[in-house]
Tab-separated table of C-alpha atoms and ligand atoms in Angstrom:
chain	number	residue	atom	x	y	z
A	1	MET	CA	-4.197	25.374	11.913
A	2	GLN	CA	-3.104	22.254	10.055
A	3	GLN	CA	0.605	21.478	10.209
A	4	TYR	CA	2.604	20.257	7.234
A	5	GLU	CA	6.251	19.835	6.308
A	6	LEU	CA	7.443	23.031	4.594
A	7	ILE	CA	10.631	23.243	2.523
A	8	GLN	CA	11.425	26.910	1.825
A	9	LEU	CA	13.994	27.689	-0.861
A	10	GLU	CA	15.298	31.098	-1.857
A	11	GLU	CA	15.670	29.935	-5.458
A	12	VAL	CA	15.013	26.688	-7.330
A	13	THR	CA	14.523	25.593	-10.942
A	14	SER	CA	10.944	24.503	-10.253
A	15	THR	CA	9.224	23.613	-6.974
A	16	GLN	CA	7.351	20.920	-8.894
A	17	THR	CA	10.481	19.199	-10.223
A	18	TYR	CA	12.154	19.548	-6.797
A	19	LEU	CA	9.156	17.973	-4.996
A	20	ILE	CA	8.868	15.068	-7.449
A	21	ASP	CA	12.610	14.335	-7.273
A	22	LYS	CA	12.622	14.495	-3.453
A	23	ASP	CA	9.591	12.205	-3.242
A	24	GLU	CA	11.241	9.657	-5.548
A	25	SER	CA	14.224	9.402	-3.194
A	26	LEU	CA	12.646	10.026	0.232
A	27	ALA	CA	8.938	9.023	0.061
A	28	LEU	CA	7.640	12.246	1.577
A	29	GLN	CA	4.680	12.737	3.898
A	30	GLU	CA	1.349	13.880	2.455
A	31	PHE	CA	1.090	17.711	2.247
A	32	THR	CA	4.866	18.188	2.178
A	33	THR	CA	5.212	21.549	0.463
A	34	VAL	CA	8.013	23.280	-1.429
A	35	TYR	CA	7.801	27.085	-1.514
A	36	THR	CA	10.172	29.483	-3.215
A	37	ASN	CA	10.782	33.152	-3.940
A	38	LYS	CA	12.165	32.467	-7.386
A	39	GLN	CA	11.914	29.693	-9.963
A	40	THR	CA	14.470	29.734	-12.758
A	41	LEU	CA	12.610	27.133	-14.862
A	42	GLY	CA	8.987	27.412	-13.735
A	43	ARG	CA	6.804	24.917	-15.578
A	44	GLY	CA	3.271	25.341	-16.894
A	45	GLN	CA	0.866	22.878	-18.522
A	46	GLY	CA	2.424	20.768	-21.298
A	47	THR	CA	5.478	22.509	-22.667
A	48	ASN	CA	4.492	25.954	-21.378
A	49	LYS	CA	6.738	27.979	-19.099
A	50	TRP	CA	5.527	29.798	-15.985
A	51	GLU	CA	6.739	33.361	-15.696
A	52	SER	CA	7.049	34.985	-12.274
A	53	GLU	CA	9.122	37.969	-11.154
A	54	LYS	CA	11.473	37.225	-8.249
A	55	GLY	CA	9.956	37.915	-4.821
A	56	LYS	CA	6.662	39.252	-6.156
A	57	ASN	CA	4.452	36.162	-6.356
A	58	ILE	CA	3.855	32.808	-4.779
A	59	SER	CA	5.095	29.572	-6.295
A	60	PHE	CA	4.647	26.313	-4.418
A	61	SER	CA	4.105	22.604	-4.907
A	62	PHE	CA	2.726	20.024	-2.506
A	63	LEU	CA	2.106	16.324	-2.373
A	64	LEU	CA	-1.151	14.425	-1.901
A	65	ARG	CA	-1.594	10.668	-1.547
A	66	PRO	CA	-5.223	9.994	-2.482
A	67	THR	CA	-4.831	6.219	-2.460
A	68	PHE	CA	-8.517	6.035	-1.422
A	69	LEU	CA	-9.516	7.384	-4.848
A	70	ASN	CA	-9.917	5.327	-8.003
A	71	PRO	CA	-7.458	6.730	-10.593
A	72	SER	CA	-10.364	7.187	-13.017
A	73	ASN	CA	-11.677	9.867	-10.624
A	74	GLN	CA	-8.371	11.756	-10.434
A	75	TYR	CA	-9.976	14.850	-11.935
A	76	LEU	CA	-11.815	15.396	-8.630
A	77	ILE	CA	-8.522	16.501	-7.071
A	78	THR	CA	-8.116	19.211	-9.706
A	79	LYS	CA	-11.660	20.369	-8.972
A	80	ILE	CA	-11.080	20.559	-5.223
A	81	ILE	CA	-7.817	22.485	-5.575
A	82	SER	CA	-9.377	24.930	-8.059
A	83	LEU	CA	-12.360	25.511	-5.755
A	84	ALA	CA	-10.070	26.101	-2.774
A	85	ILE	CA	-8.136	28.799	-4.672
A	86	VAL	CA	-11.359	30.443	-5.895
A	87	GLU	CA	-12.609	30.622	-2.298
A	88	VAL	CA	-9.349	32.160	-1.041
A	89	LEU	CA	-9.382	34.829	-3.757
A	90	GLN	CA	-13.020	35.636	-2.989
A	91	ASP	CA	-12.178	35.904	0.722
A	92	TYR	CA	-9.635	38.559	-0.237
A	93	GLY	CA	-12.452	40.497	-1.887
A	94	ILE	CA	-11.485	39.812	-5.499
A	95	GLU	CA	-14.599	39.775	-7.672
A	96	ASN	CA	-15.487	37.808	-10.806
A	97	VAL	CA	-13.140	34.928	-9.991
A	98	LYS	CA	-13.687	31.954	-12.329
A	99	ILE	CA	-12.095	28.641	-13.177
A	100	LYS	CA	-10.893	28.448	-16.747
A	101	TRP	CA	-11.157	24.780	-17.588
A	102	PRO	CA	-9.367	22.711	-16.601
A	103	ASN	CA	-7.336	24.408	-13.903
A	104	ASP	CA	-6.466	28.040	-14.388
A	105	ILE	CA	-7.990	30.692	-12.197
A	106	TYR	CA	-9.152	33.842	-13.911
A	107	VAL	CA	-10.448	37.229	-12.832
A	108	ASN	CA	-12.787	38.382	-15.584
A	109	GLU	CA	-10.813	37.326	-18.693
A	110	ASN	CA	-7.367	37.585	-17.094
A	111	LYS	CA	-5.276	34.826	-15.563
A	112	ILE	CA	-4.233	35.256	-11.923
A	113	CYS	CA	-3.249	31.675	-11.072
A	114	GLY	CA	-2.010	28.572	-12.836
A	115	ILE	CA	-2.299	25.078	-11.396
A	116	LEU	CA	-0.239	22.123	-12.528
A	117	VAL	CA	-1.446	18.660	-11.475
A	118	GLN	CA	0.712	15.589	-12.093
A	119	ASN	CA	-0.482	12.146	-11.090
A	120	LYS	CA	1.600	9.091	-10.269
A	121	ILE	CA	-0.360	5.875	-10.697
A	122	ILE	CA	1.117	2.594	-9.506
A	123	GLY	CA	-0.930	-0.506	-10.341
A	124	ASN	CA	-4.482	0.697	-9.849
A	125	GLU	CA	-3.566	3.202	-7.140
A	126	LEU	CA	-3.203	6.951	-7.253
A	127	SER	CA	-0.025	6.831	-5.226
A	128	ALA	CA	0.903	10.508	-5.525
A	129	VAL	CA	-0.539	13.711	-6.874
A	130	TYR	CA	1.914	16.591	-7.213
A	131	VAL	CA	0.159	19.926	-7.297
A	132	GLY	CA	2.025	23.084	-8.323
A	133	ILE	CA	0.433	26.482	-7.873
A	134	GLY	CA	1.591	29.883	-9.051
A	135	ILE	CA	-0.412	32.949	-8.013
A	136	ASN	CA	0.397	36.460	-9.181
A	137	ILE	CA	0.398	38.664	-6.101
A	138	ASN	CA	2.399	41.907	-6.334
A	139	GLN	CA	3.672	41.746	-9.930
A	140	THR	CA	2.471	44.573	-12.180
A	141	LYS	CA	4.335	44.048	-15.464
A	142	PHE	CA	4.483	40.765	-17.374
A	143	SER	CA	6.501	40.101	-20.498
A	144	PHE	CA	5.480	36.613	-21.738
A	145	ALA	CA	2.186	35.687	-20.178
A	146	LEU	CA	-1.033	36.084	-22.121
A	147	ASN	CA	-3.687	38.298	-20.464
A	148	PRO	CA	-2.224	38.161	-16.920
A	149	THR	CA	-3.451	39.867	-13.785
A	150	SER	CA	-2.425	39.891	-10.126
A	151	PHE	CA	-3.778	40.725	-6.659
A	152	PHE	CA	-2.099	44.135	-7.018
A	153	LEU	CA	-3.585	44.851	-10.438
A	154	GLU	CA	-7.065	43.898	-9.217
A	155	MET	CA	-7.058	45.504	-5.771
A	156	LYS	CA	-4.531	48.345	-6.234
A	157	LYS	CA	-2.512	47.419	-3.157
A	158	GLU	CA	0.303	45.121	-2.057
A	159	TYR	CA	-0.349	41.880	-0.203
A	160	SER	CA	1.710	39.670	2.101
A	161	LYS	CA	2.697	36.683	-0.024
A	162	GLU	CA	3.219	34.499	3.054
A	163	GLU	CA	-0.296	35.246	4.271
A	164	VAL	CA	-1.914	34.349	0.926
A	165	PHE	CA	0.207	31.208	0.724
A	166	GLN	CA	-0.855	30.102	4.251
A	167	ALA	CA	-4.507	30.861	3.437
A	168	CYS	CA	-4.278	28.694	0.298
A	169	MET	CA	-2.659	25.777	2.108
A	170	GLN	CA	-5.170	25.866	4.977
A	171	ARG	CA	-8.127	25.957	2.568
A	172	ILE	CA	-6.697	23.208	0.370
A	173	ILE	CA	-5.998	20.939	3.346
A	174	SER	CA	-9.396	21.544	4.861
A	175	LEU	CA	-11.333	20.875	1.596
A	176	TYR	CA	-9.195	17.817	0.880
A	177	GLU	CA	-9.763	16.398	4.393
A	178	GLU	CA	-13.523	16.990	4.019
A	179	PHE	CA	-13.388	15.178	0.677
A	180	LYS	CA	-11.410	12.282	2.149
A	181	THR	CA	-13.924	11.785	4.931
A	182	GLY	CA	-16.901	11.988	2.553
A	183	LYS	CA	-18.106	15.335	3.882
A	184	LEU	CA	-17.538	17.463	0.801
A	185	ASN	CA	-20.743	17.550	-1.219
A	186	ASN	CA	-21.619	18.875	-4.652
A	187	ILE	CA	-18.030	19.197	-5.889
A	188	ASP	CA	-19.098	18.803	-9.518
A	189	LYS	CA	-21.903	21.332	-9.179
A	190	LYS	CA	-19.698	23.874	-7.386
A	191	TYR	CA	-16.954	23.501	-9.991
A	192	LEU	CA	-19.454	23.960	-12.813
A	193	ASN	CA	-21.004	27.000	-11.129
A	194	ASN	CA	-17.585	28.634	-11.043
A	195	LEU	CA	-16.619	27.789	-14.608
A	196	LEU	CA	-15.601	30.589	-16.969
A	197	PHE	CA	-17.941	30.991	-19.983
A	198	LEU	CA	-20.442	28.332	-18.828
A	199	ASN	CA	-23.534	28.535	-21.083
A	200	GLN	CA	-22.072	31.477	-23.016
A	201	LYS	CA	-21.748	31.439	-26.785
A	202	ARG	CA	-18.026	31.924	-27.541
A	203	LYS	CA	-15.550	31.233	-30.294
A	204	TYR	CA	-12.923	28.525	-29.725
A	205	GLU	CA	-10.384	26.711	-31.830
A	206	TYR	CA	-11.249	23.013	-31.828
A	207	ASN	CA	-8.762	20.647	-33.506
A	208	GLY	CA	-7.495	23.596	-35.549
A	209	LYS	CA	-10.970	24.713	-36.700
A	210	LEU	CA	-12.903	27.765	-35.609
A	211	ILE	CA	-16.088	26.875	-33.778
A	212	GLU	CA	-18.840	28.745	-31.971
A	213	ALA	CA	-20.000	26.878	-28.915
A	214	GLU	CA	-21.313	26.962	-25.373
A	215	ILE	CA	-19.709	25.043	-22.515
A	216	LYS	CA	-22.453	22.821	-21.101
A	217	ASP	CA	-20.849	20.391	-18.706
A	218	ILE	CA	-17.742	18.497	-17.599
A	219	ASN	CA	-17.889	14.728	-18.003
A	220	GLU	CA	-16.628	12.173	-15.455
A	221	TYR	CA	-13.158	12.164	-17.032
A	222	GLY	CA	-12.854	15.940	-16.688
A	223	HIS	CA	-13.406	16.596	-20.389
A	224	LEU	CA	-15.433	19.552	-21.543
A	225	VAL	CA	-18.900	19.008	-23.019
A	226	LEU	CA	-19.772	21.684	-25.562
A	227	GLU	CA	-22.703	22.415	-27.825
A	228	GLY	CA	-21.956	24.298	-30.995
A	229	ARG	CA	-20.903	24.168	-34.611
A	230	GLU	CA	-17.971	24.682	-36.887
A	231	LEU	CA	-18.123	28.194	-38.314
A	232	ASP	CA	-16.994	27.292	-41.820
A	233	SER	CA	-19.357	24.364	-42.136
A	234	LYS	CA	-22.674	24.397	-44.003
A	235	GLU	CA	-24.248	22.529	-41.118
A	236	GLU	CA	-26.319	25.108	-39.213
A	237	LYS	CA	-27.559	22.792	-36.486
A	238	PRO	CA	-25.395	22.763	-33.339
A	239	SER	CA	-24.196	19.419	-32.029
A	240	VAL	CA	-22.944	18.247	-28.662
A	241	PHE	CA	-19.333	17.091	-28.504
A	242	VAL	CA	-16.588	16.429	-25.997
A	243	ALA	CA	-13.220	18.177	-25.977
A	244	GLU	CA	-9.964	17.155	-24.342
A	245	LEU	CA	-7.413	19.726	-23.251
A	246	ARG	CA	-5.133	19.318	-26.281
A	247	GLU	CA	-8.086	19.711	-28.674
A	248	LEU	CA	-9.526	23.018	-27.513
A	249	LYS	CA	-8.026	26.481	-27.464
A	250	PHE	CA	-9.790	29.405	-25.805
A	251	LEU	CA	-9.754	32.623	-27.822
A	252	PHE	CA	-9.557	35.850	-25.843
B	301	LIG	C1	-0.084	26.730	-15.991
B	301	LIG	O1	-0.706	27.781	-15.916
B	301	LIG	O2	0.162	26.216	-17.093
B	301	LIG	C2	0.350	26.073	-14.722
B	301	LIG	C3	1.368	26.909	-14.000
B	301	LIG	C4	1.866	26.277	-12.731
B	301	LIG	C5	2.960	27.088	-12.103
B	301	LIG	C6	3.381	26.527	-10.780
B	301	LIG	S1	4.435	27.601	-9.899
B	301	LIG	C7	4.815	26.341	-8.760
B	301	LIG	C8	4.929	25.044	-9.533
B	301	LIG	N1	6.271	24.847	-10.047
B	301	LIG	C9	6.324	24.912	-11.377
B	301	LIG	O3	7.359	24.801	-12.050
B	301	LIG	N2	5.098	25.127	-11.881
B	301	LIG	C10	4.110	25.191	-10.830
């Protein structure tokens, strides 16, 4: 089992903010992890909040130093982390686990895990990547989150949070080490194979307009490649276009 520095806190505003602040002042070791039972200001992507009932779920953040990676390939880290979480959930017997681009983990059309990736680039070096992960384990009622699910809701039983947390860390470290030593193959293909709604005709909001499109690929910058058309337009022929995170909204 891989060892790493673990900071366990009963309560904290956000493990992500705590980790980033600590790293600024102390220059932490790679894989240093902050784990808590309760976040009072859990952060999601952009300005979103992350809701999690005290003691029911896992919330943790850890530090990577992929200085070997060109910053233009930073999206590979997101892919590896997402794949590691998918594998852990599948090992627990959860079915229909998918990655909702770019880095949410879904079971069917419900969100079970959110991943927050923040990169620190100095010069031309990816000097730190802060990864925050929230996984719904034993929570059954949610008040804010859109279409949430949890281990309990999927499997109808309680799980040890510590065990799931350890399983995630071990899988993340092992995939990351394989990647670092050039032994992890087909990352792009594996990520694509696990992508929610790949090659399915769905409605999305794209730059405020309703479109019907199929996800076809992810480009080298981690943007989504879609083929489809605007629903209100007279143009019948679908076209291929690229969407960034802020441009595309999934409709459930
Ligand atoms: C999202 O779905 O938008 C990402 C959610 C990320 C939540 C985790 S919980 C641990 C870490 N600390 C935070 O404040 N956020 C991340």
